[in-house]
Amino acid sequence: MPVPAPGTDPDEPPAVPSGKFGTPGRPLRRSSFLIGFTGALGVLLAYTLYLGIRNAGGILVLVVIALFLAVGLNPAVVRLGRWGVPHGLAVAAVALTVVLLLCGGVVALVPPIVTQSGQFIDQIPSLLDELRRNPTVNDLVERYDVVERVQGAANAETVGRALGGVLGGAQLIFGTVFRTLTVLVLTIYFLAYFDRLRSLGYSLVPRSRRERVQLIGDEILAKVGSYMVGALSIAVLAGATTFVFALIVDLPYPFALAVVVAVTDLIPQIGATLGAVIVSLVGFAADLPTGIACAVFFLIYQQVENYLIYPKVMRRSVEVNEVAALLAALLGVALLGVVGALIAIPTVAALQLILREVVLPRQERR
């Protein structure tokens, strides 16, 4: 039986040489100071990580949107690959289609906004003349010294605030363009390296569980992709139906209204109602019969979409409880706004799959 060397702890395993780097030394004793110092370092690291995530929250949201779009568009790339199209050319074709759709939406929405704003500005002088000819308005102007108040408000501070508002509006526009381009570029990169990223994620799982994780992960990705394809199909159908209806009742800017309905229809639970309200308001602004026709049309169409179109399209993609879908949409809106509402349904579908295949069987074995 070997005798331990003098000055060593008999309970510790003997040191094993490690080649050119020498023999490892004895482990440090677990003193209270070392434990406290290690805990403090852990807290500091956790707080630093929290600050980093909070400061990079905007970028992380863009990354999540790009990943969601890449997962949803990857089935189209795979389908083109099955038809013999090279992977790079398939990614380029899908990305070009997305860009064309985005440009079409911008072209449809921007001219009505510019036109209506220009008409309002042109009508301002006539509106002011009508106000001046109104005796009640003139009496209020004289009674409350509106002219003097307006002149007093037109100082350097007010002008600076106005310029700040203009600059803030320009910053909002450029920021929106920058975020849109960032999401587009990230989506293209994720599509191009989708298989590599998926393999890298699976390789981080222990080998004993990798096969099962890969099967569940592929099923989740398939559900997300199927949900996005189904949601886009329903949104395009809603937009096309609205466009035809707007042409029939002679609504102004029918294509722009169709784009609005298609975009809002992507939002679960409340999107279709929001688009219907917007188009109905435009109809009521035109005349009363047109507004009533819009309200009746969307009331009928939403019933057809909810009970006929949506179940048939989504039957093979995601199966989510209605209560869970509603709660997920509300939580998604509260956390991430419209983006949270868009990813709420596939997230719930993924959680249901994990709960059914992993959590519940483990609980049954205990």
Short mmCIF file of C-alpha atoms in Angstrom, two decimals, residues 16-257:
data_model
loop_
_atom_site.label_atom_id
_atom_site.label_comp_id
_atom_site.label_asym_id
_atom_site.label_seq_id
_atom_site.Cartn_x
_atom_site.Cartn_y
_atom_site.Cartn_z
CA VAL A 16 -0.85 13.19 -12.20
CA PRO A 17 1.79 14.74 -14.47
CA SER A 18 0.30 16.63 -17.44
CA GLY A 19 3.13 16.59 -19.93
CA LYS A 20 5.01 19.70 -20.86
CA PHE A 21 2.90 21.93 -18.60
CA GLY A 22 4.05 20.21 -15.43
CA THR A 23 2.17 18.68 -12.55
CA PRO A 24 -1.06 20.38 -11.39
CA GLY A 25 -0.92 21.82 -7.91
CA ARG A 26 -3.14 21.05 -4.95
CA PRO A 27 -6.73 22.40 -5.15
CA LEU A 28 -7.54 25.53 -3.19
CA ARG A 29 -9.27 25.08 0.14
CA ARG A 30 -12.90 26.21 0.26
CA SER A 31 -12.67 29.16 2.60
CA SER A 32 -15.63 31.43 3.34
CA PHE A 33 -13.80 34.33 1.67
CA LEU A 34 -13.34 32.37 -1.57
CA ILE A 35 -16.99 31.29 -1.59
CA GLY A 36 -18.21 34.85 -1.02
CA PHE A 37 -15.83 36.24 -3.64
CA THR A 38 -17.00 33.68 -6.19
CA GLY A 39 -20.66 34.48 -5.43
CA ALA A 40 -19.99 38.21 -5.80
CA LEU A 41 -18.33 37.59 -9.17
CA GLY A 42 -21.37 35.56 -10.25
CA VAL A 43 -23.75 38.36 -9.26
CA LEU A 44 -21.57 40.94 -11.03
CA LEU A 45 -21.46 38.80 -14.16
CA ALA A 46 -25.24 38.32 -14.10
CA TYR A 47 -25.81 42.08 -13.70
CA THR A 48 -23.39 42.84 -16.54
CA LEU A 49 -25.22 40.35 -18.73
CA TYR A 50 -28.53 42.00 -17.84
CA LEU A 51 -27.19 45.44 -18.77
CA GLY A 52 -25.87 44.09 -22.06
CA ILE A 53 -29.20 42.50 -22.96
CA ARG A 54 -31.09 45.65 -21.98
CA ASN A 55 -28.86 47.91 -24.02
CA ALA A 56 -28.93 45.57 -27.00
CA GLY A 57 -32.66 44.93 -26.74
CA GLY A 58 -33.46 46.69 -30.01
CA ILE A 59 -30.86 44.71 -31.94
CA LEU A 60 -31.99 41.45 -30.33
CA VAL A 61 -35.57 42.14 -31.44
CA LEU A 62 -34.33 42.64 -35.01
CA VAL A 63 -32.41 39.36 -34.79
CA VAL A 64 -35.53 37.54 -33.55
CA ILE A 65 -37.57 38.99 -36.43
CA ALA A 66 -34.90 37.97 -38.95
CA LEU A 67 -34.73 34.44 -37.50
CA PHE A 68 -38.51 34.13 -37.62
CA LEU A 69 -38.58 35.28 -41.25
CA ALA A 70 -35.71 32.95 -42.16
CA VAL A 71 -37.47 29.95 -40.60
CA GLY A 72 -40.67 30.86 -42.44
CA LEU A 73 -38.97 31.44 -45.80
CA ASN A 74 -36.64 28.43 -45.64
CA PRO A 75 -39.33 26.00 -46.94
CA ALA A 76 -39.48 28.08 -50.14
CA VAL A 77 -35.69 27.80 -50.50
CA VAL A 78 -35.89 24.04 -49.91
CA ARG A 79 -38.67 23.70 -52.48
CA LEU A 80 -36.62 25.57 -55.10
CA GLY A 81 -33.66 23.33 -54.26
CA ARG A 82 -35.79 20.23 -54.94
CA TRP A 83 -36.60 21.69 -58.35
CA GLY A 84 -32.89 21.79 -59.16
CA VAL A 85 -32.21 25.46 -58.37
CA PRO A 86 -28.79 26.04 -56.73
CA HIS A 87 -28.93 27.08 -53.07
CA GLY A 88 -27.48 30.55 -53.61
CA LEU A 89 -29.81 31.28 -56.51
CA ALA A 90 -32.79 30.01 -54.50
CA VAL A 91 -31.94 32.33 -51.59
CA ALA A 92 -31.54 35.25 -54.01
CA ALA A 93 -34.91 34.51 -55.64
CA VAL A 94 -36.73 34.36 -52.29
CA ALA A 95 -35.00 37.52 -51.04
CA LEU A 96 -35.84 39.36 -54.29
CA THR A 97 -39.49 38.36 -53.93
CA VAL A 98 -39.59 39.72 -50.38
CA VAL A 99 -37.98 42.99 -51.51
CA LEU A 100 -40.47 43.37 -54.36
CA LEU A 101 -43.39 42.79 -51.98
CA LEU A 102 -41.97 45.32 -49.54
CA CYS A 103 -41.45 47.90 -52.27
CA GLY A 104 -44.98 47.28 -53.54
CA GLY A 105 -46.40 47.95 -50.10
CA VAL A 106 -44.41 51.18 -49.76
CA VAL A 107 -45.48 52.35 -53.23
CA ALA A 108 -49.10 51.58 -52.34
CA LEU A 109 -49.08 53.40 -48.99
CA VAL A 110 -46.84 56.44 -49.51
CA PRO A 111 -48.72 58.19 -52.41
CA PRO A 112 -52.07 58.31 -50.54
CA ILE A 113 -50.39 59.74 -47.46
CA VAL A 114 -48.54 62.39 -49.47
CA THR A 115 -51.62 63.25 -51.52
CA GLN A 116 -53.93 63.58 -48.53
CA SER A 117 -51.36 65.68 -46.66
CA GLY A 118 -50.96 67.98 -49.68
CA GLN A 119 -54.71 68.39 -50.03
CA PHE A 120 -55.02 69.26 -46.36
CA ILE A 121 -52.26 71.88 -46.61
CA ASP A 122 -53.91 73.39 -49.71
CA GLN A 123 -57.23 73.64 -47.88
CA ILE A 124 -55.79 75.43 -44.83
CA PRO A 125 -56.25 79.00 -46.26
CA SER A 126 -59.89 78.33 -47.15
CA LEU A 127 -60.49 76.84 -43.71
CA LEU A 128 -58.99 79.91 -42.06
CA ASP A 129 -61.17 82.21 -44.19
CA GLU A 130 -64.26 80.29 -43.13
CA LEU A 131 -63.23 80.61 -39.51
CA ARG A 132 -62.71 84.36 -39.86
CA ARG A 133 -66.19 84.79 -41.35
CA ASN A 134 -67.68 82.99 -38.40
CA PRO A 135 -68.88 85.56 -35.80
CA THR A 136 -68.65 83.07 -32.93
CA VAL A 137 -65.00 82.35 -33.71
CA ASN A 138 -64.20 86.06 -33.99
CA ASP A 139 -65.85 86.71 -30.64
CA LEU A 140 -63.76 83.94 -29.02
CA VAL A 141 -60.57 85.33 -30.63
CA GLU A 142 -61.22 88.79 -29.21
CA ARG A 143 -62.34 87.53 -25.82
CA TYR A 144 -59.32 85.30 -25.15
CA ASP A 145 -56.66 87.33 -27.04
CA VAL A 146 -55.81 84.41 -29.29
CA VAL A 147 -53.73 86.56 -31.66
CA GLU A 148 -51.50 87.87 -28.87
CA ARG A 149 -51.10 84.38 -27.44
CA VAL A 150 -50.08 83.03 -30.82
CA GLN A 151 -47.56 85.83 -31.30
CA GLY A 152 -46.17 85.25 -27.83
CA ALA A 153 -45.84 81.54 -28.51
CA ALA A 154 -43.92 82.17 -31.74
CA ASN A 155 -40.58 82.67 -30.02
CA ALA A 156 -37.21 80.98 -30.25
CA GLU A 157 -38.15 78.25 -27.81
CA THR A 158 -41.25 77.29 -29.79
CA VAL A 159 -39.30 77.30 -33.04
CA GLY A 160 -36.65 75.08 -31.47
CA ARG A 161 -39.28 72.62 -30.31
CA ALA A 162 -40.80 72.56 -33.79
CA LEU A 163 -37.41 71.91 -35.36
CA GLY A 164 -36.83 69.21 -32.78
CA GLY A 165 -40.10 67.63 -33.82
CA VAL A 166 -39.12 67.79 -37.47
CA LEU A 167 -35.72 66.31 -36.72
CA GLY A 168 -37.36 63.68 -34.57
CA GLY A 169 -39.66 62.76 -37.46
CA ALA A 170 -36.71 62.52 -39.84
CA GLN A 171 -34.86 60.39 -37.29
CA LEU A 172 -37.91 58.11 -37.02
CA ILE A 173 -38.06 57.69 -40.79
CA PHE A 174 -34.34 56.96 -41.17
CA GLY A 175 -34.42 54.67 -38.14
CA THR A 176 -37.30 52.69 -39.64
CA VAL A 177 -35.45 52.37 -42.95
CA PHE A 178 -32.28 51.27 -41.14
CA ARG A 179 -34.11 48.65 -39.09
CA THR A 180 -35.90 47.35 -42.18
CA LEU A 181 -32.63 46.99 -44.09
CA THR A 182 -30.99 45.34 -41.06
CA VAL A 183 -33.77 42.76 -40.82
CA LEU A 184 -33.59 42.14 -44.56
CA VAL A 185 -29.81 41.62 -44.56
CA LEU A 186 -29.94 39.37 -41.47
CA THR A 187 -32.74 37.34 -43.02
CA ILE A 188 -30.69 36.77 -46.18
CA TYR A 189 -27.67 35.69 -44.13
CA PHE A 190 -29.77 33.33 -42.01
CA LEU A 191 -31.32 31.83 -45.14
CA ALA A 192 -27.93 31.35 -46.76
CA TYR A 193 -26.44 29.61 -43.70
CA PHE A 194 -29.62 28.05 -42.34
CA ASP A 195 -28.42 24.45 -42.46
CA ARG A 196 -25.07 25.31 -40.88
CA LEU A 197 -26.70 27.26 -38.05
CA ARG A 198 -29.12 24.42 -37.39
CA SER A 199 -26.30 21.84 -37.33
CA LEU A 200 -24.28 24.07 -35.01
CA GLY A 201 -27.19 24.38 -32.61
CA TYR A 202 -27.72 20.62 -32.52
CA SER A 203 -24.00 19.98 -32.01
CA LEU A 204 -24.17 21.89 -28.71
CA VAL A 205 -26.47 19.19 -27.31
CA PRO A 206 -24.89 16.09 -25.67
CA ARG A 207 -24.56 13.18 -28.10
CA SER A 208 -26.83 10.92 -26.04
CA ARG A 209 -29.75 13.34 -26.48
CA ARG A 210 -28.86 14.86 -29.85
CA GLU A 211 -31.08 12.64 -32.00
CA ARG A 212 -34.22 13.30 -29.95
CA VAL A 213 -33.48 17.04 -29.73
CA GLN A 214 -32.94 17.13 -33.49
CA LEU A 215 -36.26 15.43 -34.18
CA ILE A 216 -38.15 17.79 -31.85
CA GLY A 217 -36.27 20.82 -33.18
CA ASP A 218 -36.99 19.95 -36.80
CA GLU A 219 -40.66 19.52 -35.94
CA ILE A 220 -40.72 22.96 -34.27
CA LEU A 221 -39.03 24.56 -37.29
CA ALA A 222 -41.51 22.86 -39.59
CA LYS A 223 -44.44 24.16 -37.54
CA VAL A 224 -43.07 27.71 -37.56
CA GLY A 225 -42.50 27.58 -41.31
CA SER A 226 -45.95 26.11 -41.96
CA TYR A 227 -47.56 28.75 -39.76
CA MET A 228 -45.86 31.58 -41.61
CA VAL A 229 -46.77 30.18 -45.03
CA GLY A 230 -50.38 29.71 -43.91
CA ALA A 231 -50.56 33.19 -42.35
CA LEU A 232 -49.14 34.79 -45.51
CA SER A 233 -51.62 32.87 -47.67
CA ILE A 234 -54.57 34.02 -45.56
CA ALA A 235 -53.27 37.61 -45.53
CA VAL A 236 -52.82 37.67 -49.32
CA LEU A 237 -56.33 36.28 -49.78
CA ALA A 238 -57.76 38.93 -47.43
CA GLY A 239 -55.91 41.69 -49.28
CA ALA A 240 -57.01 40.47 -52.70
CA THR A 241 -60.65 40.19 -51.57
CA THR A 242 -60.52 43.69 -50.10
CA PHE A 243 -59.03 45.04 -53.33
CA VAL A 244 -61.86 43.58 -55.42
CA PHE A 245 -64.47 44.89 -52.97
CA ALA A 246 -62.89 48.36 -52.94
CA LEU A 247 -63.04 48.48 -56.74
CA ILE A 248 -66.70 47.46 -56.70
CA VAL A 249 -67.80 50.13 -54.19
CA ASP A 250 -65.36 52.69 -55.65
CA LEU A 251 -63.29 53.30 -52.49
CA PRO A 252 -60.33 55.68 -52.83
CA TYR A 253 -56.88 54.06 -53.02
CA PRO A 254 -58.08 50.44 -53.21
CA PHE A 255 -54.60 48.94 -53.50
CA ALA A 256 -53.35 50.82 -50.43
CA LEU A 257 -56.35 49.64 -48.41
#
